[in-house]
Coordinates of N, CA and C and ligand atoms in Angstrom, one line a residue:
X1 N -72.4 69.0 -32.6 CA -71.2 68.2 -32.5 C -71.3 67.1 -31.4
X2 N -70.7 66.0 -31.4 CA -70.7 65.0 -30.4 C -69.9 65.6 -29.4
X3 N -70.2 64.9 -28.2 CA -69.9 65.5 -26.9 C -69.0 64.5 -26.9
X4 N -67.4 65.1 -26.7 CA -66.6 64.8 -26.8 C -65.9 64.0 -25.7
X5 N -65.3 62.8 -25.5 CA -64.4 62.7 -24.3 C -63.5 63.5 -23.2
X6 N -63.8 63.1 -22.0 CA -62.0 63.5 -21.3 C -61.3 62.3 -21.6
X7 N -60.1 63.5 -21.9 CA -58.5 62.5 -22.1 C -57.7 62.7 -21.1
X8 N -57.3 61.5 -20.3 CA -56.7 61.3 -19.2 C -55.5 60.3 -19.5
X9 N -54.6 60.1 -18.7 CA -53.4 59.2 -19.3 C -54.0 57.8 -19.3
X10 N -55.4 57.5 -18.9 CA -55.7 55.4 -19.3 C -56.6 56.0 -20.8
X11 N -57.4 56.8 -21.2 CA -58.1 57.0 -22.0 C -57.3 57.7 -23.2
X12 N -56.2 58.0 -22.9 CA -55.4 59.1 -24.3 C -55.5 58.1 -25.5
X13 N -54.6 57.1 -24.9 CA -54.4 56.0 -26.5 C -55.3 55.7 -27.2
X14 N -56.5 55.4 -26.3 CA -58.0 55.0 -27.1 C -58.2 55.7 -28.0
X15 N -58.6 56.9 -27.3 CA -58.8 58.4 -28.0 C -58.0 59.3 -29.0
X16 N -56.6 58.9 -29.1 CA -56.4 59.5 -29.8 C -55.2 58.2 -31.3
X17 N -55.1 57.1 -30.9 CA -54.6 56.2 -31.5 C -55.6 56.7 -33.4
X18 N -56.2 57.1 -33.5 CA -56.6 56.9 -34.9 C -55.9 58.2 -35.4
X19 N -55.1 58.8 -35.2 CA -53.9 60.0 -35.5 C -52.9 59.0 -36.4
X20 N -52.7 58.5 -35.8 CA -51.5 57.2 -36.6 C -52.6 55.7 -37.5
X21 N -53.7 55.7 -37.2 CA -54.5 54.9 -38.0 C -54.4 53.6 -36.9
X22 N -54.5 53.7 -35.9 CA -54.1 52.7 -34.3 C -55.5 52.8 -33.5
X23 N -56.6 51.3 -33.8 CA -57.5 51.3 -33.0 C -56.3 50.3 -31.2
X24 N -56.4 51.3 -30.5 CA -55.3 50.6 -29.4 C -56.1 50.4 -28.0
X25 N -56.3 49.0 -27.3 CA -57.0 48.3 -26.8 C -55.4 48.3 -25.6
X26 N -56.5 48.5 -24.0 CA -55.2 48.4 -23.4 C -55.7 46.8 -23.2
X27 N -54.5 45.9 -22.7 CA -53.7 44.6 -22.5 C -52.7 44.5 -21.4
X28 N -53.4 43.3 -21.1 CA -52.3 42.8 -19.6 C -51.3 42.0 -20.1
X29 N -50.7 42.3 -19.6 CA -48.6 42.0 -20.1 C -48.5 40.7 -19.1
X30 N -49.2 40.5 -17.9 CA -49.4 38.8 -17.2 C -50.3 38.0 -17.9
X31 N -51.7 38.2 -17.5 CA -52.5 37.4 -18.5 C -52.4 37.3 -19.9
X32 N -52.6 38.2 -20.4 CA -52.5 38.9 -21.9 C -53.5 39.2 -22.7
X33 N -54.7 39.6 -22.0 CA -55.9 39.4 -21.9 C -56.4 41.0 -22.0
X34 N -57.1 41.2 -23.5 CA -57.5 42.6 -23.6 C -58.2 43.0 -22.6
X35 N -58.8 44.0 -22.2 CA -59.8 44.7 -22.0 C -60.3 46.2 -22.0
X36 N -61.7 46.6 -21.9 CA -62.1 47.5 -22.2 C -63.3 48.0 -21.0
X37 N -63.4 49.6 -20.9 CA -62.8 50.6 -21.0 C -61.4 50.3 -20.3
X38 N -60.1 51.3 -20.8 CA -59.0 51.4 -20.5 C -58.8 51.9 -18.8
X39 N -58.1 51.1 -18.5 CA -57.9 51.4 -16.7 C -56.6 51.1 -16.0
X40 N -56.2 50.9 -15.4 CA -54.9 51.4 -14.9 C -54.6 49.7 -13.9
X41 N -55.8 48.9 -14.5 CA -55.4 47.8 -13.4 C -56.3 46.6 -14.8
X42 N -55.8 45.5 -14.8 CA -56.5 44.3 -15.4 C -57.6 43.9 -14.6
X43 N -58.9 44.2 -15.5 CA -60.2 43.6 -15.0 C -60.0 41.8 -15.0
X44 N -59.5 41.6 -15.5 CA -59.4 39.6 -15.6 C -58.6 39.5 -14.3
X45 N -57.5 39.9 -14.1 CA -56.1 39.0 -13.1 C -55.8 40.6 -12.2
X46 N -56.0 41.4 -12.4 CA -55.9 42.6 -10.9 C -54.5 43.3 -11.4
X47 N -53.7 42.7 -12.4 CA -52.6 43.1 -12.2 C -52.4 44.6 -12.8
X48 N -51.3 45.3 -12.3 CA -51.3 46.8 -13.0 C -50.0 46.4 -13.9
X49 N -49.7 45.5 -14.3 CA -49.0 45.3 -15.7 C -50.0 45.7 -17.0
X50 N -49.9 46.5 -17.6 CA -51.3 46.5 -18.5 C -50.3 47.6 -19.6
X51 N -50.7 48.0 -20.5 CA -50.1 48.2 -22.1 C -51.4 48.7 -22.9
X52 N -51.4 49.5 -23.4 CA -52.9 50.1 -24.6 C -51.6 49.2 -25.8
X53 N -52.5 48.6 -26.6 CA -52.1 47.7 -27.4 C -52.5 48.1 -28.7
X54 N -52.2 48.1 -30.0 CA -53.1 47.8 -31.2 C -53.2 46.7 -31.9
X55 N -54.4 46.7 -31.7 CA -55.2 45.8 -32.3 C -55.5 45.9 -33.9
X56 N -56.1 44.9 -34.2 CA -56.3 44.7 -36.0 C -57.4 46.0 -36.6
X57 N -58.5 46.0 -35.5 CA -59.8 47.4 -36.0 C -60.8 46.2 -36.8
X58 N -60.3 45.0 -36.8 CA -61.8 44.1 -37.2 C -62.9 43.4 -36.4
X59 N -63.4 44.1 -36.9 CA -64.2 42.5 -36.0 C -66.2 42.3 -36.2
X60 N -67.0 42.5 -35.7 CA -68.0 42.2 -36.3 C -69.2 42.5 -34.8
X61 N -70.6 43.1 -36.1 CA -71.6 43.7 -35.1 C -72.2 42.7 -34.2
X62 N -72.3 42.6 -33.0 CA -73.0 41.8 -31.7 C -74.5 41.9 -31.8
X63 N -74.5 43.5 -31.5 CA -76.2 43.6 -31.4 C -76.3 45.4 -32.2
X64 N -77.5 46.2 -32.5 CA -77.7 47.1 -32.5 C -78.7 47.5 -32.2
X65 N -78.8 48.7 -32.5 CA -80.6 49.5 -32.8 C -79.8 50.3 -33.7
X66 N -81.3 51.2 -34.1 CA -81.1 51.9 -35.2 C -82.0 53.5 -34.7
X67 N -81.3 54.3 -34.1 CA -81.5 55.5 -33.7 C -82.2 56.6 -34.3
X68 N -83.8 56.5 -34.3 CA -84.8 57.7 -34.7 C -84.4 59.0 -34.6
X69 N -84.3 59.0 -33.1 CA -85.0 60.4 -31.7 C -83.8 61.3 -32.7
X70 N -84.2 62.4 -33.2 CA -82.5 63.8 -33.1 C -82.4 64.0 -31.5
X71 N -81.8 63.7 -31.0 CA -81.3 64.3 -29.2 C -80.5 65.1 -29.9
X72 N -79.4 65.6 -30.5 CA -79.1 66.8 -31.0 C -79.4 67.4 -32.3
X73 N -79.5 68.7 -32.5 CA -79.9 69.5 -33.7 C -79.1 68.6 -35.2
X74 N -77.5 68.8 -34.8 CA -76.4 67.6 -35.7 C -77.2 66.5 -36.1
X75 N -77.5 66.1 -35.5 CA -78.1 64.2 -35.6 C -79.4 64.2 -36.2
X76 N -80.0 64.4 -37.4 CA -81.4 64.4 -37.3 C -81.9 63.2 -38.4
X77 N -80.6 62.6 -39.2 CA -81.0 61.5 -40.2 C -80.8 60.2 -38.6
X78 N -81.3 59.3 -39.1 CA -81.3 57.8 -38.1 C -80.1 57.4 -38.7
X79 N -79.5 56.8 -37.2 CA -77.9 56.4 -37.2 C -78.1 55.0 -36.2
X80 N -76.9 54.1 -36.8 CA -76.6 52.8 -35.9 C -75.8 53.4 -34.8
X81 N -76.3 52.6 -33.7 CA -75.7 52.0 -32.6 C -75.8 50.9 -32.1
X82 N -74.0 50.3 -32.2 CA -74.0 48.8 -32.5 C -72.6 48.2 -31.5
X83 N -73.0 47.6 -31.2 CA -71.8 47.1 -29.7 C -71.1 45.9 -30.9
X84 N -69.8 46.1 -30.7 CA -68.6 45.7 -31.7 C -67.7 44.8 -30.7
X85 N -67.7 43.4 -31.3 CA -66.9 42.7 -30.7 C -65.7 42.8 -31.8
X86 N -64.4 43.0 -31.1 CA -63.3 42.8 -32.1 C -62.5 41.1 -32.0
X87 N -62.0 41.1 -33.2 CA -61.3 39.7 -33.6 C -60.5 39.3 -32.7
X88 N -59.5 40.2 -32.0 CA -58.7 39.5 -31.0 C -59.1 38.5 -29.6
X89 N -60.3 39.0 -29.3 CA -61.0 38.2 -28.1 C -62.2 38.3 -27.6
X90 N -62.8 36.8 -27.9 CA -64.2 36.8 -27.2 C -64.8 37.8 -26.2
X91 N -65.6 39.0 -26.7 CA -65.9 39.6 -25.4 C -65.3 41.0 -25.1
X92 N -64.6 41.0 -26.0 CA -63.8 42.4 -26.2 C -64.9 43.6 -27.0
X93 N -65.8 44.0 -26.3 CA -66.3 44.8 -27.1 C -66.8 46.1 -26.4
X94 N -67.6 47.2 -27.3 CA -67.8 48.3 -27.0 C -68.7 49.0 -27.8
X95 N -69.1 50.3 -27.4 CA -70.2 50.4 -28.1 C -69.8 51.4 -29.2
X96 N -70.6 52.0 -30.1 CA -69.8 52.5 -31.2 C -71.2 52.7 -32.6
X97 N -70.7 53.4 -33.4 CA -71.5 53.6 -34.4 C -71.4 52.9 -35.6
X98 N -71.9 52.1 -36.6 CA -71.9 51.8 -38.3 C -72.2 52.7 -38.9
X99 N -71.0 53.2 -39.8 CA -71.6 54.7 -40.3 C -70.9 53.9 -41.9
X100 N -71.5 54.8 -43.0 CA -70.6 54.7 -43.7 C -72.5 53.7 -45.0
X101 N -73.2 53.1 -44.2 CA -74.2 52.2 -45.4 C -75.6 52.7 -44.4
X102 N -76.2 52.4 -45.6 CA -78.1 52.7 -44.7 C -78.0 51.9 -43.7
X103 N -78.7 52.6 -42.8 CA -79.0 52.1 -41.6 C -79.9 50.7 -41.3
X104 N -80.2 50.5 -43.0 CA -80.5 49.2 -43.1 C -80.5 47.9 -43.4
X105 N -79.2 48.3 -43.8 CA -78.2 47.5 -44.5 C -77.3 46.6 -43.5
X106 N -77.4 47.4 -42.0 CA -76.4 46.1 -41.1 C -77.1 45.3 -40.2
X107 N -76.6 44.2 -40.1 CA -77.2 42.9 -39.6 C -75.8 42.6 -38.5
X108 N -76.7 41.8 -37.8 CA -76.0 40.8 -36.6 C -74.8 40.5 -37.5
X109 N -73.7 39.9 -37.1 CA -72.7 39.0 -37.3 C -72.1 39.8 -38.2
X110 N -72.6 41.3 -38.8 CA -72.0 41.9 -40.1 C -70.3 42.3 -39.7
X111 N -69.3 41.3 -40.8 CA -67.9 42.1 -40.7 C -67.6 43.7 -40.5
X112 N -66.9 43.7 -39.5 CA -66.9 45.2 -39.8 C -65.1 45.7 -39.3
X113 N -64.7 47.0 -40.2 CA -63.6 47.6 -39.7 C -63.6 49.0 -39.2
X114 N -62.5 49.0 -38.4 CA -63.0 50.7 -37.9 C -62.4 51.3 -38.9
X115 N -63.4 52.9 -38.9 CA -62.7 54.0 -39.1 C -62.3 55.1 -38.2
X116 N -61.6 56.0 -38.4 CA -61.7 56.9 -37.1 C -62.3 58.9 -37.9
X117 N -63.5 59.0 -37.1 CA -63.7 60.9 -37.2 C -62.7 61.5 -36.1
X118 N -62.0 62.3 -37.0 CA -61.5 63.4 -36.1 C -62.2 64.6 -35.6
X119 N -62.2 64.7 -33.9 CA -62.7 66.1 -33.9 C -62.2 66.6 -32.6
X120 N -61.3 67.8 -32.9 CA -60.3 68.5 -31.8 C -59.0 67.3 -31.9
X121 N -59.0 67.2 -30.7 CA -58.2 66.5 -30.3 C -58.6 64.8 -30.0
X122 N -59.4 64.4 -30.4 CA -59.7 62.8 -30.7 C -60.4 61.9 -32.1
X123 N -59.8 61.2 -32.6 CA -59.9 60.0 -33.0 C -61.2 59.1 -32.7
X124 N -62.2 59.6 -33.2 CA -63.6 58.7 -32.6 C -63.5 57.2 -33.2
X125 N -63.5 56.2 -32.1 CA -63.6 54.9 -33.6 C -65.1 54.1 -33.8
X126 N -64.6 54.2 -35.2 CA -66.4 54.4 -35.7 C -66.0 52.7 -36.5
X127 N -66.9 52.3 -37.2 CA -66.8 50.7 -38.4 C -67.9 51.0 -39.4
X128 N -67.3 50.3 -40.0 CA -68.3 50.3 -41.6 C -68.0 49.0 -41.7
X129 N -68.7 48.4 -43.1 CA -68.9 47.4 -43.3 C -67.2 46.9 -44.1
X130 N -66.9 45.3 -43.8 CA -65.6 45.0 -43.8 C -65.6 44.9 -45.5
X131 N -64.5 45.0 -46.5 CA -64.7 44.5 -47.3 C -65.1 42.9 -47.5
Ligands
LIG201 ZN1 -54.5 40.4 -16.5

């Protein structure tokens, strides 16, 4: 199984927003300016006005690779890992998996929307290809 997150009060929303179908990005309430990982202060303007937001879940692959190695027993077909910029803002991105088409089927610039695996108590957010 994937080695799961700690959930802490900046990290819960992220983690657990796909319960309600909510990929949720925290957001500064002064600038208004996403960012990522979730923190308790705006990386842009310093302010601790900040908000886990939801966002749309679209947006499109940056870069990847395509993962041989099994590092666990689970994992042993080849899987994307692909840094995901979402539609709301330049630069808003994170790293994450394309699951869902062959591993050779995704390209740079590919549309993508999240989905979310449940396991325990979190909401993983994952993307497949956009319609
Ligand atoms: Zn700010």
């Amino acid at each position: 199984m994937r080695k799961l997150p700690l959930l802490n009060a900046e990290t819960r929303p992220f983690w657990t927003g796909g319960d309600v179908g909510e990929l949720r990005m925290h957001r500064c309430n002064d600038c208004t300016l996403y960012f990522h990982p979730p923190a308790p202060i705006c990386r842009h303007c310093s302010s601790l006005n900040v908000t886990p937001t939801p966002v749309s879940g679209r947006g499109r692959v940056v870069t990847f690779t395509i993962n041989h190695q099994a590092w666990t027993p689970e994992f042993t077909d080849p899987y994307v890992v692909a840094i995901i910029e979402l539609e709301e803002q330049a630069g808003l991105r994170f790293l994450s998996n394309v699951v869902n088409c062959p591993p050779d089927a995704v390209e740079i610039g590919m549309p993508v929307t999240v989905v979310f695996e449940n396991l325990e108590d979190v909401w993983i957010p994952l993307f497949e290809r956009a319609a």
